[in-house]
Coordinates of C-alpha atoms and ligand atoms in Angstrom, one line a residue:
M1 CA -42.6 42.6 15.9
T2 CA -41.9 41.2 12.7
E3 CA -38.8 39.1 11.8
S4 CA -36.9 41.8 10.0
A5 CA -37.2 44.3 12.6
S6 CA -35.9 42.0 15.4
Q7 CA -33.1 40.9 13.1
R8 CA -32.2 44.7 12.5
R9 CA -31.8 45.2 16.2
H10 CA -29.0 43.3 16.2
I11 CA -27.3 44.1 13.3
H12 CA -24.0 46.6 13.9
F13 CA -24.7 49.7 11.8
P14 CA -22.8 49.4 8.8
P15 CA -21.6 52.9 7.4
I16 CA -23.6 53.6 4.5
P17 CA -27.2 52.4 6.0
N18 CA -25.8 54.4 8.9
G19 CA -25.2 57.4 6.9
I20 CA -28.7 57.1 5.6
D21 CA -30.4 56.9 9.0
Y22 CA -28.7 60.1 9.8
L23 CA -30.3 61.6 6.7
R24 CA -33.9 59.9 7.4
D25 CA -33.8 61.1 10.8
V26 CA -32.8 65.2 9.0
I27 CA -35.6 64.7 6.6
D28 CA -38.2 63.6 9.4
R29 CA -37.3 66.9 11.0
L30 CA -37.5 69.2 8.8
A31 CA -39.5 68.4 5.7
Y32 CA -42.8 68.7 7.4
E33 CA -46.1 68.9 5.3
S34 CA -47.3 72.1 7.5
G35 CA -45.8 74.1 9.9
Q36 CA -42.2 74.8 11.3
P37 CA -39.8 72.6 12.7
S38 CA -38.7 73.3 16.4
E39 CA -35.7 74.6 17.7
R40 CA -34.5 71.2 18.9
D41 CA -35.4 70.0 15.4
L42 CA -33.4 72.4 13.6
K43 CA -30.5 71.7 16.1
Y44 CA -30.5 67.8 15.7
A45 CA -31.0 68.1 12.0
V46 CA -28.0 70.0 11.7
L47 CA -25.7 67.5 14.2
H48 CA -27.3 64.6 12.1
L49 CA -26.5 66.2 8.7
Q50 CA -22.7 66.6 9.7
A51 CA -22.9 63.1 10.9
A52 CA -24.0 62.0 7.6
A53 CA -21.7 63.5 5.7
E54 CA -18.7 62.4 7.8
V55 CA -20.1 58.6 7.7
L56 CA -20.8 58.7 4.4
L57 CA -17.5 60.4 3.0
K58 CA -15.8 58.2 4.9
A59 CA -17.3 55.4 3.8
R60 CA -16.2 56.4 0.5
L61 CA -12.7 56.3 1.7
H62 CA -12.9 52.8 3.5
E63 CA -13.8 51.0 0.3
E64 CA -10.6 52.3 -0.6
H65 CA -8.4 51.3 1.7
W66 CA -9.0 51.7 5.7
S67 CA -6.4 53.7 6.3
L68 CA -7.5 56.5 4.7
I69 CA -10.1 57.4 7.2
I70 CA -7.2 57.7 10.1
A71 CA -5.5 60.7 10.8
K72 CA -1.8 59.4 10.4
A73 CA -1.6 56.4 8.7
D74 CA 2.4 56.2 10.0
S75 CA 1.5 55.8 13.4
T76 CA -1.3 52.7 13.2
N77 CA -1.6 49.2 12.4
R78 CA -4.6 47.3 11.0
K79 CA -5.2 45.5 14.9
K80 CA -5.8 49.2 16.4
F81 CA -8.0 50.4 13.4
E82 CA -10.2 47.5 14.2
A83 CA -10.1 48.0 18.1
G84 CA -11.5 51.7 16.7
D85 CA -8.5 52.5 18.6
F86 CA -7.5 55.7 16.3
D87 CA -8.0 59.4 15.7
S88 CA -9.7 60.1 12.2
A89 CA -9.0 62.4 9.5
S90 CA -10.8 65.8 9.7
N91 CA -13.3 66.9 7.4
A92 CA -11.4 68.6 5.8
E93 CA -9.0 65.8 4.9
S94 CA -11.5 63.3 4.1
I95 CA -12.5 65.5 1.3
R96 CA -8.8 66.0 0.2
R97 CA -8.1 62.3 0.2
L98 CA -11.6 61.8 -1.8
V99 CA -10.0 63.9 -4.5
H100 CA -6.6 63.7 -4.7
V101 CA -6.1 60.0 -3.3
V102 CA -9.2 58.3 -4.5
G103 CA -9.9 60.8 -7.5
L104 CA -13.4 61.7 -7.4
E105 CA -14.6 64.9 -8.6
I106 CA -16.1 67.4 -6.0
S107 CA -16.6 70.7 -7.0
D108 CA -16.0 73.6 -5.0
E109 CA -19.5 74.7 -4.7
D110 CA -20.0 71.3 -3.0
K111 CA -17.1 71.9 -0.9
T112 CA -18.4 74.8 -0.2
T113 CA -21.6 73.4 1.1
L114 CA -19.7 70.9 3.4
F115 CA -17.5 73.6 5.3
D116 CA -20.9 75.8 5.7
L117 CA -22.6 73.1 7.3
A118 CA -19.4 72.1 9.1
K119 CA -19.4 75.7 10.4
T120 CA -22.7 75.4 11.0
R121 CA -22.4 72.5 13.2
N122 CA -19.7 74.2 15.0
K123 CA -21.3 77.3 15.7
L124 CA -23.8 75.3 17.2
Q125 CA -22.1 73.0 19.6
H126 CA -20.3 76.0 20.9
W127 CA -22.8 78.8 20.9
G128 CA -25.8 77.2 20.6
L129 CA -27.9 77.7 16.8
T130 CA -28.7 81.5 16.3
E131 CA -29.9 80.8 13.0
E132 CA -33.5 81.2 11.7
V133 CA -35.4 78.2 10.6
N134 CA -35.1 79.2 6.6
A135 CA -31.4 79.6 6.6
V136 CA -30.9 76.6 8.2
L137 CA -33.5 74.6 5.6
K138 CA -31.9 76.3 2.7
R139 CA -28.2 75.1 4.2
A140 CA -29.7 71.6 4.8
A141 CA -31.4 71.3 1.3
K142 CA -27.6 72.3 -0.4
A143 CA -25.9 69.5 1.7
L144 CA -28.8 66.7 1.3
D145 CA -28.5 67.6 -2.6
F146 CA -25.1 66.9 -2.5
L147 CA -25.1 63.6 -0.2
I148 CA -27.6 62.2 -2.0
R149 CA -25.5 62.8 -5.6
F150 CA -22.5 61.4 -3.8
L151 CA -24.7 58.0 -2.2
D152 CA -25.8 57.7 -6.1
Q153 CA -22.6 58.4 -7.7
Y154 CA -20.0 56.8 -5.6
L155 CA -21.9 54.7 -2.8
L156 CA -24.9 52.9 -3.9
P157 CA -23.3 51.5 -7.0
N158 CA -21.2 49.3 -5.0
I159 CA -23.4 47.6 -2.6
D160 CA -24.9 44.6 -3.2
A161 CA -28.9 44.3 -4.0
E162 CA -29.6 43.1 -0.3
A163 CA -28.2 46.1 1.5
K164 CA -29.8 47.9 -1.8
E165 CA -33.1 46.8 -0.7
A166 CA -32.6 47.2 2.9
V167 CA -32.4 51.1 2.4
A168 CA -34.6 51.4 -0.6
D169 CA -37.6 52.9 1.9
D170 CA -35.5 55.5 3.7
L171 CA -34.0 56.7 0.4
D172 CA -37.0 57.5 -1.1
E173 CA -38.7 59.1 2.0
I174 CA -35.4 61.3 1.7
R175 CA -35.5 62.2 -2.0
S176 CA -39.1 63.5 -1.5
G177 CA -38.4 65.1 1.7
L178 CA -35.6 67.0 0.0
T179 CA -37.9 68.0 -3.2
R180 CA -40.4 69.2 -0.4
I181 CA -37.5 71.3 1.0
K182 CA -36.6 72.8 -2.4
S183 CA -39.9 73.7 -3.3
Y184 CA -40.6 75.2 0.0
V185 CA -37.6 77.5 -0.3
N186 CA -38.5 78.3 -4.0
S187 CA -41.6 79.4 -3.4
R188 CA -41.2 81.4 -0.6
M189 CA -38.2 83.3 -2.7
N190 CA -40.5 83.9 -5.9
R191 CA -43.4 85.4 -3.5
L192 CA -40.4 87.8 -2.0
R193 CA -39.6 88.7 -5.7
K194 CA -42.7 89.9 -6.5
S195 CA -43.1 91.3 -3.1
D196 CA -41.0 92.8 -0.6
L197 CA -37.9 92.5 -2.8
K198 CA -39.5 94.1 -5.8
G199 CA -38.0 97.9 -6.4
H200 CA -34.8 97.4 -4.2
E201 CA -33.0 95.2 -7.1
E202 CA -30.3 97.7 -6.8
A203 CA -29.3 97.1 -3.7
T204 CA -30.3 93.2 -3.0
I205 CA -27.3 90.7 -2.6
R206 CA -26.8 87.4 -1.5
C207 CA -27.2 86.4 2.2
P208 CA -23.8 85.1 3.6
D209 CA -26.3 83.1 6.0
C210 CA -29.0 81.5 3.8
Q211 CA -27.4 82.4 0.5
Q212 CA -30.5 83.8 -1.2
F213 CA -30.4 86.8 -3.2
A214 CA -32.7 88.3 -0.3
L215 CA -30.7 91.0 1.6
I216 CA -31.4 94.3 0.9
V217 CA -28.6 96.5 1.9
D218 CA -30.0 100.0 3.5
G219 CA -27.2 100.9 5.5
A220 CA -29.2 100.7 8.4
T221 CA -31.0 97.5 9.6
N222 CA -29.6 95.5 6.2
R223 CA -32.4 92.7 6.6
C224 CA -32.7 89.3 4.5
L225 CA -35.7 88.7 3.9
F226 CA -35.5 85.4 3.2
C227 CA -33.6 84.0 6.6
P228 CA -34.7 86.8 8.2
R229 CA -31.5 88.0 9.7
I230 CA -30.3 91.5 10.5
W231 CA -27.0 93.0 10.2
E232 CA -27.2 96.0 12.1
D233 CA -23.4 96.2 11.9
P234 CA -22.4 97.1 8.2
L235 CA -18.9 96.8 9.0
E236 CA -19.6 93.2 10.0
L237 CA -21.8 92.1 7.3
A238 CA -19.2 93.5 4.4
S239 CA -16.1 92.0 6.1
T240 CA -18.8 88.6 6.4
Y241 CA -19.6 88.9 2.9
E242 CA -16.4 88.9 1.4
N243 CA -15.2 85.7 3.4
A244 CA -18.6 84.0 2.6
F245 CA -18.2 83.3 -1.1
D246 CA -14.4 83.2 -1.6
Y247 CA -13.3 79.5 0.1
F248 CA -11.6 78.9 -3.1
P249 CA -9.3 81.6 -4.7
A250 CA -7.9 80.5 -7.9
P251 CA -4.5 78.7 -7.8
G252 CA -2.0 81.9 -8.7
D253 CA -4.5 84.4 -8.8
P254 CA -2.9 87.8 -7.6
Y255 CA -4.2 89.1 -4.4
E256 CA -6.8 91.7 -4.9
E257 CA -8.2 94.0 -2.1
T258 CA -12.1 93.8 -2.9
L259 CA -13.3 95.5 0.5
V260 CA -11.9 98.7 1.1
D261 CA -12.6 102.2 2.7
C262 CA -15.4 104.2 1.4
P263 CA -14.6 107.7 0.4
D264 CA -18.0 108.5 1.5
C265 CA -18.4 107.6 5.0
D266 CA -15.1 106.8 5.7
T267 CA -15.5 103.3 6.7
L268 CA -14.4 99.8 5.8
T269 CA -17.6 98.6 4.2
L270 CA -17.0 99.6 0.3
V271 CA -17.5 96.0 -1.3
L272 CA -15.9 96.4 -4.7
E273 CA -17.2 93.2 -5.8
A274 CA -20.9 93.1 -4.8
E275 CA -23.2 91.0 -7.0
T276 CA -26.7 92.3 -7.2
V277 CA -30.2 91.1 -8.0
A278 CA -30.3 94.1 -11.0
G279 CA -27.8 91.4 -12.8
K280 CA -25.0 94.6 -13.8
G281 CA -22.1 92.2 -13.1
A282 CA -20.0 93.2 -10.0
V283 CA -20.6 96.7 -8.7
P284 CA -19.0 98.5 -5.7
L285 CA -21.5 98.3 -3.4
C286 CA -21.1 100.6 0.4
F287 CA -22.9 98.5 2.5
N288 CA -23.0 101.6 5.0
C289 CA -24.1 104.2 2.9
A290 CA -26.2 101.7 0.6
S291 CA -25.3 103.1 -2.8
V292 CA -23.7 102.0 -6.0
Q293 CA -20.2 104.0 -5.9
D294 CA -19.9 103.2 -9.5
D295 CA -17.8 107.0 -10.2
L296 CA -14.6 106.5 -8.0
E297 CA -11.1 106.9 -9.3
G298 CA -7.9 105.7 -7.8
C299 CA -5.5 108.4 -6.7
M300 CA -2.4 108.0 -9.0
R301 CA -0.3 109.1 -5.7
C302 CA -1.7 106.9 -3.2
G303 CA -3.8 104.2 -4.6
K304 CA -6.9 105.4 -2.6
L305 CA -10.3 105.7 -4.3
Y306 CA -11.6 109.0 -4.4
R307 CA -14.8 111.2 -6.3
P308 CA -12.8 113.3 -8.7
T309 CA -14.9 116.5 -9.0
D310 CA -13.1 117.7 -12.0
E311 CA -10.4 115.8 -13.9
E312 CA -7.8 116.0 -11.3
V313 CA -5.9 112.6 -10.9
I314 CA -5.2 112.8 -7.3
C315 CA -7.2 112.6 -4.3
S316 CA -8.2 115.5 -2.3
D317 CA -5.7 114.4 1.0
C318 CA -2.8 114.3 -1.5
F319 CA -3.7 117.7 -3.2
V320 CA -3.7 119.0 0.2
S321 CA -0.2 117.5 1.3
L322 CA 1.6 118.5 -1.9
G323 CA 0.6 122.1 -1.2
Ligands
ZN1 ZN1 -30.7 85.3 4.4
ZN2 ZN1 -20.5 104.3 2.8
ZN3 ZN1 -4.1 110.1 -3.0

């Protein structure tokens, strides 16, 4: 054993190298040159990615002040903290403190990435991981991307040269591993766009699981070709889709119903603002009928959407009830 290796065995892992060590493990499990990661690799990659996120976010909070990583600062003291006798702040609260107390900039997209990761980890702990390899890879790439930026911007500039040297090799491996994962994701998407997704642009939406524009809404299998998850229940797909991409409604935005009953199939599957590959902006797409419903009007009397046959301004229900 070399001297440095034997020394390292005795070092108590401080937060930054500890977080980087988790990330290195994630890369070793996911960024293969060839072949696919095993189910066990996926499981530990997700767990360790989440652990890395927690450790690294808290490392920055700790730099500001140790009390910031404690859930309730009013019921603790330095002695308890040093003894490890405290509950640490939740992930969401840590992110809030980084933004509102420390003053860092974390974009909504990055917050979404972190919440998605935490959700995947929770799912894994309670139900086991059912997601496909590609969905996990895509999510892992986004989370890794954020954590490397976070390290570069907010953590590495503040550590001394010796500590930097100690993590340099791991960081190199993590960066090149991330590039491999991203290029795998990109080349797979390019292939799909030119082959199986071709001709389905009007009904291809972003998959709530892997977040790629690769889910073809056909009302039957609703299959994402990237991850490749199947959504047999259009109701579940519609509500998941509605919730997946809207964690942060703009403050003061009036609440607007964007998932409504479809007048054709009478099911709560008409997503009024679906974004498709066709690139026409947000279109009303029924996930059950699998068709774009852009010829609907709002009933003047009850507000329900209906398809006018003549130039009537109320829906047929209201027409009947008026006699
Ligand atoms: Zn997918
Ligand atoms: Zn419908
Ligand atoms: Zn009506």
